[in-house]
Every structure is written in structure tokens, then in C-alpha cells.
Amino acid sequence: MRGSLLVDHIGELVTNDGRDGDPLGIRRDAALLVEDGQVAWIGPARDAPAADRRIDAGGAAVLPGFVDSHAHLVFAGDRAAEFAARMAGEPYTGGGIRTTVGATRAASDDDLRATVRRLRAEMLRQGTTTVEIKSGYGLNVADEARSLRIAAEFTGDTTFLGAHVVPAEYADRPDDYVGLVCGPMLAAAAPYARWIDVFCERGAFDADHARAILACGQAAGLGVRLHANQLGPGPGVQLGVELGAASVDHCTHLTDADIDALAGSDTVATLLPGAEFSTRSPYPDARRLLDAGVTVALATDCNPGSSYTSSMPFCVALAVREMRMTPAEAVWAATAGGAAALRRTDVGRLTPGARADLIVLDAPSHLHLAYRPGVPLIRQVLHNGVPR
Ligand code: NIG
Ligand code: FE
């Protein structure tokens, strides 16, 4: 949309500019000017410039759009029965991933595309303006490549997760599967991928396999992120730090050495409380990470197995209530933290030059996201400066 747009009468503007020691960089009684899809100016409402169009925020809070840095949206079918069994006491093992692989392989391109479109629209309605999308339910050359090709229709942050689990047909020869992932599968996936990811966990890929796969991905020009320390302690977090990963995700079971490694690095710890909620597992200790100086992000992990939520506001509420993050820390982690986890500087903040991705809340303050859980507080979303 051409022309300028003024968002006026903002009671509380969260900029994330880190100014004056306030990570959220809150401005009161502010206005924000959008030009060419970017933030062109912010300042006191009384100094607001003229513009072609105007949105009156009516004293409400305005935040950067959420940056959901971890989502598995390319899949078919659901696993509601597995969820019901877990709520009746069954543990989560990740074994259900193979069920989704079968359904995904059998689905048409249009079915997969329709699912991504539906979930992406769900996310946008809940304030998410940037999303990372992983493959990982194809697990053969053709289905991983098409998963990423479809994901790339919706985001630039696409992640090759051919190493999600070893598919059934390779169950007795995992080394051969690692060779497939590093060879023809990576070659077919890389043109559509920005990142490479591995599920480094007992029952999935061990440290040696993960290191080999991530190194191949790096050599092909992909950035590293990984699923680490979700179901138990393990080598994933320290491996991620060693390889300069942008983010290690889950971080549910951490030793002091894991925390020290993260604190001395620029690797982000991405916490996915929807997974602990939906698998009825203990939550990660966000306080311990934050107090050690680790950069923390929040994401949904949206997938049909361990966390079938597309809602960042829900994750913010869980982080505050269950992981002892302050509302300010949780909002920062869901916006600027997600941007850091994707190594993006154009999103997750509302400062001049940033993308005009923002949320007008139906509330006077960011506090209400956790204070009013489950309430649809997203009044309006601007994506690239365009009202959605
Ligand atoms: O991040 N942990 C591995 N992958 C997903 C779960 C995928 C599934 O259960 O289908 C996760 O939780
Ligand atoms: Fe995941």
C-alpha cells in the first residue's frame, strides 16, 4: 500500500530499542509513522507529522509483531488421539513423528499448502508477523524438498530438518540415513532453505550424527539451529554453541555447563512452553538462563505432535505463569528474542528503518497479554505496513 500511515494515540509503545536500560524501550503517549512498509518515525503524539491515512489506537498498547522462530507447519493429519492418551498418562517420546511422516508423504502439494496457509493465517490473527517454518515430516529427498518449496512460499526463514528422526525404512541403518541427509537430500533442500536443524536427542540423532549433518549444512551455506535437551540432558546445547548456532531450542534439561556455554556465546536459548504444556512435562528454567545472562526467545513449536498451538500470546502467558519470566521479559523474548534467534535486525523492534510489523492490543499495556490469558487481545495487525 502506498502513501504514509500514522498510528496515533498510542498509550504504550513497545519499541524494544533498549534505551535507558529498559529492554522494552517503552514510550508513552506516542505515535508512529509508516512509509514504504517501514517505520519512518516515532515520537510523542503531540509532534506527530501529517500522513495520508491514520489509525487511532485510542490509548491502547502497540507492540512489534511477534516473531515465532520455531514452527513445523508443513504436515498432514493430526495426532489428537495421541494428545488424549498423554493426558491420560502416556509419556511423550517423539515416536508419533513417524505417523505424521506417513500422512505427509501421502498428501498432495495443495493439501500441504492449504495447511500452511491456514496455520499462517491463524498466526497472523494472533499477532505473529514473522514465522520460521521447518520441513521434517517428509524424510526422503522428494518430500523434504517439496516441504521446503511450499514453506518458502510463506517465509524466508525456512529450515531443513531432514534429521528429525530416522524414518522406518532406515531404522536398522541410521548411518546410511545420515549419508542420505548430507548428500542428495541436502542438495535438493538447500535451494529452498536458509537454516539447517537436527533433533539431537536420545532416540533421534546423537552428537556425532548431529555434528556431521550440521557441518554439511554449514558447508552448503545454511545457518545452524537445533532441537536440544528437550526430553533429557544431552550434548545438543553445547554442540550448538560449539558450531555457532543461532539458536538451540527447547533447553528443558540443562546442566550448569550448558548454561555456562550459552552465557559465553551469542547462541539464543529458544524456549517452547507449548511443548511442555501439551506433553505435560516440567517447564524449562527460564529464570536460571536469564539470570546467567543468556538471550532467551519464546516460540510456539507449532506441530501436530508435541505442541499444536499457533498462539504466541498463549506462550507469553505460559512463560510468565509457569517459567517465572516477567511479562516484560516474555514480551521481549517473543519479539526481539525471536528476531535474535533468526539473526534478524529488521523485525522484532519498532525503530526507524525496521519493518512496520506491529500489533495494536485491545488493552492499555503489554502486561495484559499474560494478565488476561486466552482472551483475543489482538485488535489489529500491520504486516509490512499493511493492515491485515
Ligand atoms: O519440537 N522434538 C522434535 N520435534 C517436534 C515434535 C514433533 C512431533 O512430535 O511431531 C518438537 O517438539
Ligand atoms: Fe520443534
PDB file of C-alpha atoms and ligand atoms in Angstrom, residues 70 72 79 92 94 97 100 137 164 199 227 230 250 275 301 303-306, ligand 1:
ATOM      1  CA  HIS A  70      10.265 -22.278  15.624  1.00  0.00           C
ATOM      2  CA  HIS A  72       6.682 -27.126  11.955  1.00  0.00           C
ATOM      3  CA  ARG A  79      -2.488 -36.559  16.406  1.00  0.00           C
ATOM      4  CA  TYR A  92       5.673 -38.210  25.005  1.00  0.00           C
ATOM      5  CA  GLY A  94       8.609 -38.344  19.740  1.00  0.00           C
ATOM      6  CA  ILE A  97       6.622 -38.196  14.334  1.00  0.00           C
ATOM      7  CA  THR A 100       2.860 -37.660  10.642  1.00  0.00           C
ATOM      8  CA  TYR A 137       7.843 -34.728   8.037  1.00  0.00           C
ATOM      9  CA  HIS A 164      14.039 -35.060  12.574  1.00  0.00           C
ATOM     10  CA  PHE A 199      16.639 -33.208  16.536  1.00  0.00           C
ATOM     11  CA  HIS A 227      16.460 -29.111  18.832  1.00  0.00           C
ATOM     12  CA  GLN A 230      14.119 -31.465  25.209  1.00  0.00           C
ATOM     13  CA  HIS A 250      13.717 -26.439  23.893  1.00  0.00           C
ATOM     14  CA  ALA A 275       5.530 -28.355  24.141  1.00  0.00           C
ATOM     15  CA  ASP A 301       6.908 -25.083  18.190  1.00  0.00           C
ATOM     16  CA  ASN A 303       3.352 -29.038  15.198  1.00  0.00           C
ATOM     17  CA  PRO A 304       0.696 -31.770  15.309  1.00  0.00           C
ATOM     18  CA  GLY A 305       2.514 -33.857  17.930  1.00  0.00           C
ATOM     19  CA  SER A 306       4.063 -32.038  20.838  1.00  0.00           C
TER      20      SER A 306
HETATM   21  O1  NIG B   1       9.931 -29.803  18.503  1.00  0.00           O
HETATM   22  N1  NIG B   1      11.130 -32.606  19.115  1.00  0.00           N
HETATM   23  C1  NIG B   1      11.037 -32.814  17.925  1.00  0.00           C
HETATM   24  N2  NIG B   1      10.172 -32.269  17.099  1.00  0.00           N
HETATM   25  C2  NIG B   1       8.953 -31.662  17.500  1.00  0.00           C
HETATM   26  C3  NIG B   1       7.895 -32.644  17.749  1.00  0.00           C
HETATM   27  C4  NIG B   1       7.411 -33.205  16.516  1.00  0.00           C
HETATM   28  C5  NIG B   1       6.286 -34.177  16.679  1.00  0.00           C
HETATM   29  O2  NIG B   1       6.044 -34.763  17.755  1.00  0.00           O
HETATM   30  O3  NIG B   1       5.642 -34.363  15.641  1.00  0.00           O
HETATM   31  C6  NIG B   1       9.181 -30.739  18.679  1.00  0.00           C
HETATM   32  O4  NIG B   1       8.609 -30.897  19.765  1.00  0.00           O
END
